[in-house]
CSV table of C-alpha atoms and ligand atoms in Angstrom, one decimal:
chain,number,residue,atom,x,y,z
L,1,MET,CA,-5.3,-18.9,-39.1
L,2,SER,CA,-7.1,-21.8,-37.6
L,3,ASP,CA,-4.9,-24.3,-39.4
L,4,LEU,CA,-1.8,-22.7,-37.9
L,5,ILE,CA,-3.2,-22.9,-34.4
L,6,ASN,CA,-4.2,-26.5,-34.9
L,7,LYS,CA,-0.6,-27.2,-36.0
L,8,LEU,CA,0.8,-25.5,-32.9
L,9,ILE,CA,-1.5,-27.4,-30.6
L,10,GLU,CA,-0.5,-30.6,-32.3
L,11,ASP,CA,3.2,-29.8,-32.1
L,12,LYS,CA,3.0,-28.9,-28.4
L,13,SER,CA,1.0,-32.1,-27.8
L,14,ASN,CA,3.9,-34.0,-29.4
L,15,SER,CA,6.4,-32.0,-27.2
L,16,LEU,CA,7.9,-30.2,-30.3
L,17,PRO,CA,9.3,-26.8,-29.6
L,18,HIS,CA,7.8,-23.6,-31.1
L,19,THR,CA,9.7,-21.0,-33.0
L,20,SER,CA,9.7,-17.4,-31.8
L,21,SER,CA,7.3,-16.3,-34.5
L,22,GLU,CA,4.9,-19.2,-33.7
L,23,ILE,CA,4.8,-18.2,-30.1
L,24,LYS,CA,4.2,-14.6,-31.1
L,25,HIS,CA,1.4,-15.7,-33.4
L,26,ILE,CA,-0.5,-17.6,-30.7
L,27,VAL,CA,-0.1,-14.9,-28.1
L,28,ASP,CA,-1.3,-12.2,-30.6
L,29,ILE,CA,-4.3,-14.2,-31.5
L,30,SER,CA,-5.2,-14.8,-27.9
L,31,HIS,CA,-6.0,-11.2,-27.1
L,32,ASN,CA,-7.0,-9.9,-30.5
L,33,SER,CA,-10.0,-12.1,-30.9
L,34,ASN,CA,-12.3,-14.2,-28.7
L,35,HIS,CA,-13.0,-16.4,-31.6
L,36,PHE,CA,-10.2,-18.8,-30.9
L,37,ASP,CA,-10.6,-19.1,-27.1
L,38,ASP,CA,-11.3,-22.8,-27.3
L,39,LYS,CA,-8.2,-23.4,-29.4
L,40,ILE,CA,-6.1,-21.2,-27.1
L,41,ILE,CA,-7.3,-23.3,-24.2
L,42,LEU,CA,-6.2,-26.5,-26.0
L,43,TRP,CA,-2.8,-24.9,-26.6
L,44,LEU,CA,-2.6,-23.9,-22.9
L,45,LYS,CA,-3.4,-27.4,-21.9
L,46,SER,CA,-0.7,-28.9,-24.1
L,47,VAL,CA,1.8,-26.4,-22.7
L,48,TYR,CA,0.6,-27.2,-19.2
L,49,LYS,CA,1.2,-30.9,-19.9
L,50,ASN,CA,4.4,-30.8,-22.0
L,51,GLY,CA,6.0,-27.5,-20.9
L,52,MET,CA,8.2,-25.1,-22.9
L,53,ASN,CA,12.0,-25.0,-23.0
L,54,ARG,CA,14.0,-22.0,-21.8
L,55,SER,CA,14.2,-20.2,-25.1
L,56,GLU,CA,10.5,-20.8,-25.8
L,57,THR,CA,9.7,-19.3,-22.3
L,58,ILE,CA,11.8,-16.3,-23.0
L,59,ASN,CA,10.0,-15.8,-26.4
L,60,TYR,CA,6.7,-16.3,-24.7
L,61,THR,CA,7.5,-13.7,-22.0
L,62,ASP,CA,8.7,-11.3,-24.7
L,63,ALA,CA,5.5,-11.8,-26.7
L,64,ILE,CA,3.4,-11.0,-23.6
L,65,ILE,CA,5.4,-7.8,-23.1
L,66,SER,CA,5.1,-6.7,-26.7
L,67,SER,CA,1.4,-7.3,-26.8
L,68,GLY,CA,1.1,-3.8,-25.3
L,69,ASP,CA,3.3,-0.9,-24.2
L,70,LYS,CA,6.5,-1.2,-22.3
L,71,LEU,CA,7.0,1.7,-19.9
L,72,ASN,CA,10.1,3.8,-19.4
L,73,PHE,CA,10.3,6.0,-16.4
L,74,ASP,CA,12.6,8.9,-15.8
L,75,LEU,CA,12.4,9.3,-12.0
L,76,ASN,CA,14.6,10.4,-9.2
L,77,GLY,CA,14.5,7.1,-7.3
L,78,TYR,CA,14.7,3.4,-7.6
L,79,ILE,CA,11.8,1.8,-9.5
L,80,ILE,CA,10.8,-1.4,-7.9
L,81,ASP,CA,7.9,-3.8,-7.5
L,82,LYS,CA,7.0,-7.0,-5.6
L,83,HIS,CA,4.8,-9.8,-6.7
L,84,SER,CA,3.6,-13.0,-5.2
L,85,THR,CA,2.9,-16.3,-6.9
L,86,GLY,CA,-0.5,-16.3,-5.0
L,87,GLY,CA,-2.1,-17.4,-1.8
L,88,VAL,CA,-4.9,-17.0,0.6
L,89,GLY,CA,-5.1,-13.8,2.7
L,90,ASP,CA,-2.0,-12.5,0.9
L,91,LYS,CA,-2.5,-8.8,1.2
L,92,VAL,CA,1.3,-8.0,1.2
L,93,SER,CA,1.2,-5.9,-2.0
L,94,LEU,CA,-1.3,-3.5,-0.5
L,95,ILE,CA,1.0,-2.9,2.5
L,96,LEU,CA,4.5,-3.3,1.1
L,97,GLY,CA,3.9,-1.2,-2.0
L,98,PRO,CA,3.1,2.0,0.0
L,99,ILE,CA,6.0,1.2,2.4
L,100,LEU,CA,8.5,1.0,-0.4
L,101,ALA,CA,7.1,4.3,-1.9
L,102,ALA,CA,7.3,5.9,1.6
L,103,CYS,CA,11.0,4.8,1.8
L,104,GLY,CA,11.8,6.8,-1.5
L,105,CYS,CA,11.2,4.1,-4.2
L,106,TYR,CA,8.7,4.4,-7.1
L,107,VAL,CA,6.3,1.5,-7.5
L,108,PRO,CA,4.4,1.0,-10.8
L,109,MET,CA,2.5,-2.1,-9.9
L,110,ILE,CA,0.5,-4.2,-12.3
L,111,VAL,CA,-1.5,-7.0,-10.6
L,112,GLY,CA,-4.1,-9.6,-11.5
L,113,ARG,CA,-7.5,-10.7,-10.4
L,114,ALA,CA,-8.3,-13.9,-8.5
L,115,LEU,CA,-6.5,-16.9,-10.0
L,116,GLY,CA,-7.8,-20.4,-9.0
L,117,HIS,CA,-8.3,-20.4,-5.3
L,118,THR,CA,-6.0,-17.4,-4.7
L,119,GLY,CA,-7.2,-13.9,-4.1
L,120,GLY,CA,-6.4,-11.1,-6.6
L,121,THR,CA,-5.0,-7.7,-5.6
L,122,LEU,CA,-7.1,-5.9,-8.2
L,123,ASP,CA,-10.4,-7.5,-6.9
L,124,LYS,CA,-9.4,-6.4,-3.3
L,125,LEU,CA,-8.7,-2.8,-4.4
L,126,GLU,CA,-11.9,-2.7,-6.3
L,127,SER,CA,-13.8,-3.6,-3.2
L,128,ILE,CA,-13.1,0.0,-2.2
L,129,GLN,CA,-16.0,1.9,-3.7
L,130,ASN,CA,-15.1,3.7,-7.0
L,131,TYR,CA,-11.5,2.5,-7.1
L,132,ASN,CA,-10.5,2.4,-10.8
L,133,GLY,CA,-7.7,-0.1,-11.4
L,134,LEU,CA,-8.1,0.1,-15.2
L,135,ILE,CA,-6.9,3.7,-15.8
L,136,ASN,CA,-5.0,4.7,-18.9
L,137,LEU,CA,-1.2,4.6,-18.9
L,138,ASP,CA,-0.7,8.3,-18.8
L,139,LYS,CA,-2.7,8.5,-15.6
L,140,PHE,CA,-0.9,5.5,-14.2
L,141,LYS,CA,2.5,7.1,-14.9
L,142,ASN,CA,1.4,10.4,-13.4
L,143,ILE,CA,0.2,8.7,-10.2
L,144,VAL,CA,3.5,6.8,-9.9
L,145,LYS,CA,5.4,10.1,-10.3
L,146,ASP,CA,3.2,12.2,-7.9
L,147,VAL,CA,2.2,9.6,-5.2
L,148,GLY,CA,5.1,7.1,-5.5
L,149,ILE,CA,2.8,4.1,-6.3
L,150,SER,CA,-0.1,3.2,-8.5
L,151,ILE,CA,-1.7,-0.3,-8.6
L,152,ILE,CA,-3.6,-1.3,-11.8
L,153,GLY,CA,-4.6,-4.5,-13.6
L,154,GLN,CA,-3.5,-5.5,-17.1
L,155,THR,CA,-5.4,-3.4,-19.6
L,156,ASN,CA,-5.7,-3.1,-23.4
L,157,GLU,CA,-2.7,-0.8,-23.3
L,158,ILE,CA,-0.4,-2.8,-21.1
L,159,CYS,CA,0.0,-6.6,-21.2
L,160,PRO,CA,-3.4,-7.3,-22.9
L,161,ALA,CA,-2.2,-10.8,-23.7
L,162,ASP,CA,-1.7,-11.6,-20.0
L,163,LYS,CA,-5.1,-10.1,-19.2
L,164,LYS,CA,-6.7,-12.6,-21.6
L,165,ILE,CA,-4.5,-15.6,-21.1
L,166,TYR,CA,-4.7,-15.2,-17.3
L,167,ARG,CA,-8.5,-15.5,-17.5
L,168,LEU,CA,-8.3,-18.5,-19.9
L,169,ARG,CA,-5.8,-20.2,-17.5
L,170,ASP,CA,-8.2,-19.7,-14.7
L,171,LEU,CA,-11.0,-21.2,-16.6
L,172,SER,CA,-9.0,-24.2,-17.9
L,173,ASP,CA,-7.1,-25.0,-14.7
L,174,THR,CA,-3.7,-24.5,-16.4
L,175,ILE,CA,-2.2,-22.3,-13.7
L,176,ASP,CA,0.7,-24.1,-12.1
L,177,SER,CA,3.0,-24.3,-15.1
L,178,PHE,CA,6.5,-22.7,-14.9
L,179,PRO,CA,6.4,-21.2,-18.4
L,180,LEU,CA,2.9,-19.9,-18.1
L,181,ILE,CA,3.6,-18.4,-14.6
L,182,CYS,CA,6.8,-16.9,-16.0
L,183,GLY,CA,5.1,-15.3,-19.0
L,184,SER,CA,2.4,-13.9,-16.7
L,185,ILE,CA,4.5,-12.6,-13.8
L,186,MET,CA,7.6,-11.5,-15.7
L,187,GLY,CA,5.7,-10.2,-18.6
L,188,LYS,CA,3.8,-7.7,-16.4
L,189,LYS,CA,6.8,-6.8,-14.3
L,190,ILE,CA,9.1,-6.2,-17.3
L,191,ALA,CA,6.4,-4.2,-19.1
L,192,GLU,CA,6.2,-1.9,-16.0
L,193,GLY,CA,9.7,-0.6,-16.7
L,194,ILE,CA,11.0,-1.4,-13.2
L,195,GLU,CA,14.7,-1.8,-12.2
L,196,GLY,CA,14.2,-4.4,-9.4
L,197,LEU,CA,11.7,-7.0,-8.4
L,198,VAL,CA,11.1,-8.9,-5.2
L,199,LEU,CA,9.2,-12.1,-5.6
L,200,ASP,CA,7.3,-13.9,-2.9
L,201,ILE,CA,7.2,-17.5,-4.0
L,202,LYS,CA,4.6,-19.2,-1.9
L,203,THR,CA,4.8,-22.9,-0.9
L,204,GLY,CA,2.4,-25.2,1.0
L,205,ASN,CA,-1.1,-26.5,0.8
L,206,GLY,CA,-2.5,-23.2,-0.2
L,207,ALA,CA,0.1,-22.4,-2.9
L,208,PHE,CA,0.4,-23.4,-6.6
L,209,MET,CA,3.8,-24.8,-5.7
L,210,VAL,CA,2.9,-27.2,-2.9
L,211,ASP,CA,6.4,-28.6,-2.7
L,212,PHE,CA,9.3,-26.4,-1.3
L,213,ASN,CA,11.9,-27.7,-3.9
L,214,GLN,CA,9.5,-26.8,-6.8
L,215,ALA,CA,9.0,-23.4,-5.3
L,216,ASN,CA,12.7,-22.7,-4.9
L,217,LYS,CA,13.2,-23.9,-8.5
L,218,LEU,CA,10.5,-21.5,-9.7
L,219,GLY,CA,12.2,-18.7,-7.8
L,220,GLU,CA,15.6,-19.4,-9.4
L,221,PHE,CA,14.0,-19.8,-12.8
L,222,LEU,CA,12.1,-16.5,-12.6
L,223,LYS,CA,15.3,-14.8,-11.4
L,224,SER,CA,17.3,-16.1,-14.4
L,225,ILE,CA,14.6,-15.1,-16.9
L,226,GLY,CA,14.6,-11.6,-15.3
L,227,SER,CA,18.4,-11.4,-16.0
L,228,GLU,CA,17.7,-12.1,-19.7
L,229,PHE,CA,15.6,-8.8,-19.7
L,230,ASN,CA,18.1,-6.9,-17.5
L,231,LEU,CA,15.8,-7.0,-14.5
L,232,ASN,CA,17.3,-7.5,-11.1
L,233,VAL,CA,15.2,-10.1,-9.3
L,234,ASP,CA,15.4,-11.4,-5.7
L,235,TYR,CA,13.0,-13.8,-4.1
L,236,LEU,CA,12.0,-15.5,-0.9
L,237,VAL,CA,10.2,-18.8,-0.6
L,238,THR,CA,7.5,-18.3,2.0
L,239,ASP,CA,4.8,-20.3,3.8
L,240,MET,CA,1.3,-20.8,2.5
L,241,ASN,CA,0.2,-23.7,4.7
L,242,GLN,CA,-2.4,-21.4,6.3
L,243,PRO,CA,-4.0,-18.1,5.4
L,244,LEU,CA,-1.7,-15.1,5.9
L,245,GLY,CA,-2.6,-12.8,8.7
L,246,ILE,CA,-6.1,-12.5,10.2
L,247,TYR,CA,-8.5,-11.8,7.4
L,248,SER,CA,-9.0,-13.5,4.0
L,249,GLY,CA,-11.4,-12.1,1.4
L,250,LEU,CA,-11.9,-8.8,-0.3
L,251,LEU,CA,-12.7,-5.6,1.7
L,252,CYS,CA,-11.6,-7.4,4.9
L,253,GLU,CA,-8.1,-7.7,3.6
L,254,VAL,CA,-8.1,-4.0,2.7
L,255,LYS,CA,-9.2,-3.3,6.3
L,256,GLU,CA,-6.3,-5.5,7.7
L,257,SER,CA,-3.9,-3.7,5.3
L,258,ILE,CA,-5.1,-0.3,6.6
L,259,ASP,CA,-4.7,-1.4,10.2
L,260,PHE,CA,-1.2,-2.6,9.4
L,261,LEU,CA,-0.2,0.6,7.7
L,262,LYS,CA,-1.6,2.5,10.8
L,263,ASN,CA,0.7,0.3,12.9
L,264,GLU,CA,-2.3,-1.5,14.5
L,265,ASN,CA,-3.3,-5.1,14.9
L,266,GLN,CA,-0.3,-6.5,13.0
L,267,SER,CA,-0.3,-10.3,13.0
L,268,LYS,CA,3.1,-12.0,13.6
L,269,ASP,CA,3.3,-13.8,10.3
L,270,LEU,CA,2.3,-10.8,8.2
L,271,PHE,CA,4.7,-8.6,10.2
L,272,GLU,CA,7.7,-10.9,9.6
L,273,LEU,CA,6.9,-11.2,5.9
L,274,ILE,CA,6.5,-7.5,5.3
L,275,TYR,CA,9.8,-6.7,7.0
L,276,LYS,CA,11.8,-9.5,5.3
L,277,LEU,CA,10.4,-8.8,1.8
L,278,GLY,CA,10.7,-5.0,2.4
L,279,LEU,CA,14.3,-5.4,3.5
L,280,ARG,CA,15.1,-7.3,0.3
L,281,GLY,CA,13.6,-4.6,-1.8
L,282,LEU,CA,15.3,-1.7,0.0
L,283,ASN,CA,18.7,-3.6,-0.2
L,284,MET,CA,18.1,-3.8,-3.9
L,285,ALA,CA,17.4,-0.1,-4.1
L,286,GLY,CA,20.6,0.6,-2.2
L,287,ILE,CA,18.8,2.1,0.8
L,288,ASP,CA,20.5,1.4,4.1
L,289,ASN,CA,19.0,0.7,7.5
L,290,GLY,CA,16.0,-0.9,5.8
L,291,GLU,CA,14.4,-2.2,9.0
L,292,GLN,CA,14.5,1.1,10.8
L,293,LYS,CA,13.2,2.9,7.7
L,294,ILE,CA,10.2,0.5,7.4
L,295,ARG,CA,9.5,1.0,11.1
L,296,ARG,CA,9.7,4.7,10.8
L,297,VAL,CA,7.3,5.1,7.8
L,298,LEU,CA,4.8,2.9,9.6
L,299,GLU,CA,5.1,4.8,12.9
L,300,ASP,CA,5.0,8.3,11.4
L,301,GLY,CA,2.1,7.5,9.2
L,302,THR,CA,3.8,8.2,5.8
L,303,ALA,CA,3.1,4.7,4.4
L,304,TYR,CA,-0.6,5.0,5.3
L,305,GLU,CA,-0.8,8.5,3.9
L,306,ILE,CA,0.6,7.2,0.6
L,307,PHE,CA,-1.9,4.4,0.5
L,308,CYS,CA,-4.7,6.9,1.0
L,309,LYS,CA,-3.4,9.2,-1.7
L,310,MET,CA,-3.1,6.4,-4.1
L,311,VAL,CA,-6.7,5.2,-3.5
L,312,HIS,CA,-7.9,8.8,-3.9
L,313,ALA,CA,-5.9,9.3,-7.1
L,314,HIS,CA,-7.7,6.2,-8.5
L,315,GLY,CA,-11.1,7.7,-7.6
L,316,GLY,CA,-11.6,5.3,-4.6
L,317,ASP,CA,-13.5,6.4,-1.5
L,318,ILE,CA,-11.5,5.2,1.5
L,319,ASP,CA,-14.1,6.5,4.0
L,320,LYS,CA,-16.6,4.1,2.5
L,321,ALA,CA,-14.3,1.1,2.8
L,322,VAL,CA,-16.2,-0.2,5.8
L,323,LEU,CA,-16.5,-3.9,6.5
L,324,LEU,CA,-20.2,-4.4,7.3
L,325,PRO,CA,-21.3,-7.9,6.1
L,326,SER,CA,-25.0,-8.5,6.6
L,327,ALA,CA,-24.6,-12.3,7.0
L,328,SER,CA,-22.1,-14.2,9.2
L,329,GLU,CA,-21.5,-17.5,10.9
L,330,ASN,CA,-19.1,-18.5,13.6
L,331,ILE,CA,-17.0,-21.6,13.2
L,332,ILE,CA,-16.8,-23.2,16.6
L,333,ALA,CA,-14.5,-25.9,17.9
L,334,ASN,CA,-16.3,-29.2,18.5
L,335,SER,CA,-13.6,-30.8,20.6
L,336,ASP,CA,-10.4,-29.9,22.6
L,337,GLY,CA,-7.1,-30.0,20.8
L,338,TYR,CA,-4.8,-28.3,18.3
L,339,LEU,CA,-6.1,-26.6,15.3
L,340,ASN,CA,-4.9,-28.2,12.1
L,341,ILE,CA,-5.4,-26.2,8.8
L,342,HIS,CA,-4.9,-29.1,6.4
L,343,ASN,CA,-6.3,-27.5,3.2
L,344,THR,CA,-5.6,-23.8,2.7
L,345,LYS,CA,-6.6,-24.2,-0.9
L,346,SER,CA,-10.1,-25.1,0.0
L,347,LEU,CA,-10.2,-22.3,2.5
L,348,GLY,CA,-9.6,-20.0,-0.5
L,349,MET,CA,-12.4,-21.7,-2.3
L,350,SER,CA,-14.8,-21.0,0.6
L,351,ILE,CA,-14.4,-17.3,-0.3
L,352,ASP,CA,-15.6,-18.1,-3.8
L,353,ALA,CA,-18.6,-19.9,-2.3
L,354,LEU,CA,-19.4,-16.9,-0.1
L,355,SER,CA,-19.2,-14.6,-3.1
L,356,LEU,CA,-22.0,-16.1,-5.1
L,357,GLY,CA,-19.3,-17.1,-7.5
L,358,SER,CA,-21.0,-15.3,-10.3
L,359,ASN,CA,-19.1,-15.0,-13.6
L,360,ASN,CA,-19.0,-11.9,-15.7
L,361,ASP,CA,-17.9,-12.4,-19.4
L,362,ASN,CA,-14.4,-11.6,-18.5
L,363,TYR,CA,-13.8,-12.3,-14.8
L,364,LYS,CA,-15.3,-13.6,-11.6
L,365,LYS,CA,-17.4,-11.1,-9.7
L,366,PHE,CA,-16.9,-11.1,-5.9
L,367,ASP,CA,-19.0,-9.8,-3.1
L,368,PRO,CA,-16.7,-7.1,-1.6
L,369,GLN,CA,-18.0,-8.0,1.9
L,370,SER,CA,-17.1,-11.7,1.6
L,371,GLY,CA,-14.4,-13.4,3.5
L,372,PHE,CA,-13.4,-14.9,6.9
L,373,LYS,CA,-11.6,-13.9,10.0
L,374,LEU,CA,-9.3,-16.3,11.9
L,375,TYR,CA,-9.5,-16.2,15.6
L,376,LYS,CA,-7.0,-19.1,15.9
L,377,LYS,CA,-4.1,-19.9,13.8
L,378,HIS,CA,-2.7,-23.3,12.7
L,379,GLY,CA,-1.3,-25.2,15.7
L,380,GLU,CA,-3.0,-23.2,18.4
L,381,TYR,CA,-4.8,-25.1,21.2
L,382,VAL,CA,-8.5,-24.7,21.2
L,383,ASN,CA,-11.2,-25.8,23.7
L,384,SER,CA,-14.5,-27.2,22.7
L,385,GLY,CA,-16.9,-24.3,22.2
L,386,ASP,CA,-14.1,-21.8,21.3
L,387,ARG,CA,-14.6,-19.6,18.2
L,388,ILE,CA,-12.1,-20.6,15.5
L,389,ALA,CA,-13.2,-18.3,12.8
L,390,LYS,CA,-16.1,-16.2,11.5
L,391,ILE,CA,-17.2,-16.4,7.8
L,392,PHE,CA,-19.2,-13.5,6.3
L,393,CYS,CA,-20.8,-12.1,3.2
L,394,SER,CA,-23.9,-10.3,2.0
L,395,ASP,CA,-26.2,-13.2,1.5
L,396,HIS,CA,-27.5,-15.5,4.3
L,397,SER,CA,-28.5,-18.2,1.8
L,398,ILE,CA,-24.9,-19.1,0.8
L,399,LEU,CA,-23.4,-19.1,4.3
L,400,SER,CA,-24.0,-22.8,4.7
L,401,LYS,CA,-22.0,-23.7,1.6
L,402,GLY,CA,-19.2,-21.5,2.7
L,403,SER,CA,-19.2,-22.9,6.2
L,404,PHE,CA,-19.3,-26.5,4.8
L,405,ILE,CA,-16.2,-25.9,2.7
L,406,PHE,CA,-14.5,-24.1,5.6
L,407,LYS,CA,-15.1,-26.9,8.1
L,408,LYS,CA,-13.8,-29.5,5.7
L,409,SER,CA,-10.5,-27.6,5.4
L,410,ILE,CA,-9.7,-27.8,9.1
L,411,SER,CA,-9.6,-30.4,11.9
L,412,ILE,CA,-8.7,-30.6,15.6
L,413,LEU,CA,-6.0,-32.9,16.6
L,414,LYS,CA,-4.9,-34.4,19.9
L,415,GLU,CA,-1.2,-34.1,18.8
L,416,LEU,CA,0.4,-30.8,17.8
L,417,PRO,CA,0.5,-30.7,13.9
L,418,THR,CA,3.6,-29.8,11.9
L,419,LEU,CA,4.3,-26.1,12.3
L,420,TYR,CA,5.9,-24.1,9.5
L,421,LYS,CA,8.3,-21.1,9.5
L,422,VAL,CA,7.0,-18.0,7.8
L,423,ILE,CA,10.1,-17.8,5.6
L,424,HIS,CA,11.3,-21.2,4.3
V,501,LIG,N1,0.5,-14.2,-10.4
V,501,LIG,C1,0.5,-13.8,-11.7
V,501,LIG,O1,0.4,-12.7,-12.1
V,501,LIG,N2,0.5,-14.8,-12.6
V,501,LIG,C2,0.5,-16.1,-12.3
V,501,LIG,O2,0.6,-16.9,-13.2
V,501,LIG,C3,0.6,-16.5,-10.9
V,501,LIG,C4,0.6,-15.5,-10.0
């Protein structure tokens, strides 16, 4: 077995394409044993460097799907999902999922944990006490049918290969690769048994695709791979040159999502993104007057009610989802000028620093209370002494590391910095 993996690593290092059975072999080994993790990482590194062609990428995506079950729903409504390529403060799935369900769609959503500097939807949901995001597939299907939405992570039953490879990519810094992103995102989404998918392709200094053209190319690529599997895909390229919304972290993002669903404290950027992505999804589902429908399910409380029902069905205790960090520090402007967020990626890493960054065998463990709140957004004028942000967590001793990283990611300029549209 080891000989074959060595051959595949060598072939990929020499840019030789793999056959479909070779790809299936390496994907199967990745999740069936921990014995070859070092080899799988070497293979990931050679794919990261030399890529895979279109047919290899299709075979890779297929191998990820068939590493577990592929669902098949028989429901009286359009089955849809949305997924983002990852960012900082990106809590859109927590908000848009319940909105789409409240508008009459069904949303069987499989998400990941934190990847690189970006936050993971599963980690955020698990910051709600007792939320179980690793339920079995029968329960998952029942919650989708009864509530309209269920959000889980990859499990041993569905996309086990992505569960494993996702973690190895995180450890080996092999994230921003078209074929690896494609296998990971499209593998999960196709396995869910959905009819339509809206992708939020992030671009900017806090995204894996820093450059807009690359992001757009990735969107087109994922859309075309979707069509190979009869999945209708639409996408928007959206801004990640600053954290999305007000809060970034774990429970604080759940709090902001709950506020949004209650139609309260909606930041401008998050509002625009939710409506634009939501409209794309409802169009796909053949639902007219999307904007009015989204507004209605927010105003009449149905979207919030669905979120609460979903959390409850997963065992989560929403009443205990209270943001009460015991340690915090304000980030204060030390001069007058315009706030320039020049490194959103490192702002994401400041959350790691505030979370003790401890590693479990399988994934990073976060402090649910960790994160930051932005009082000022990129390009806003600040006076010396103004509060720009507050960072928080459960441990005073690590605040200084978090604040050091945070402060390095921002500056105050005399000239207005480049401003970015929410949707590119
Ligand atoms: N989201 C995923 O699920 N996988 C990736 O590779 C990137 C973002």
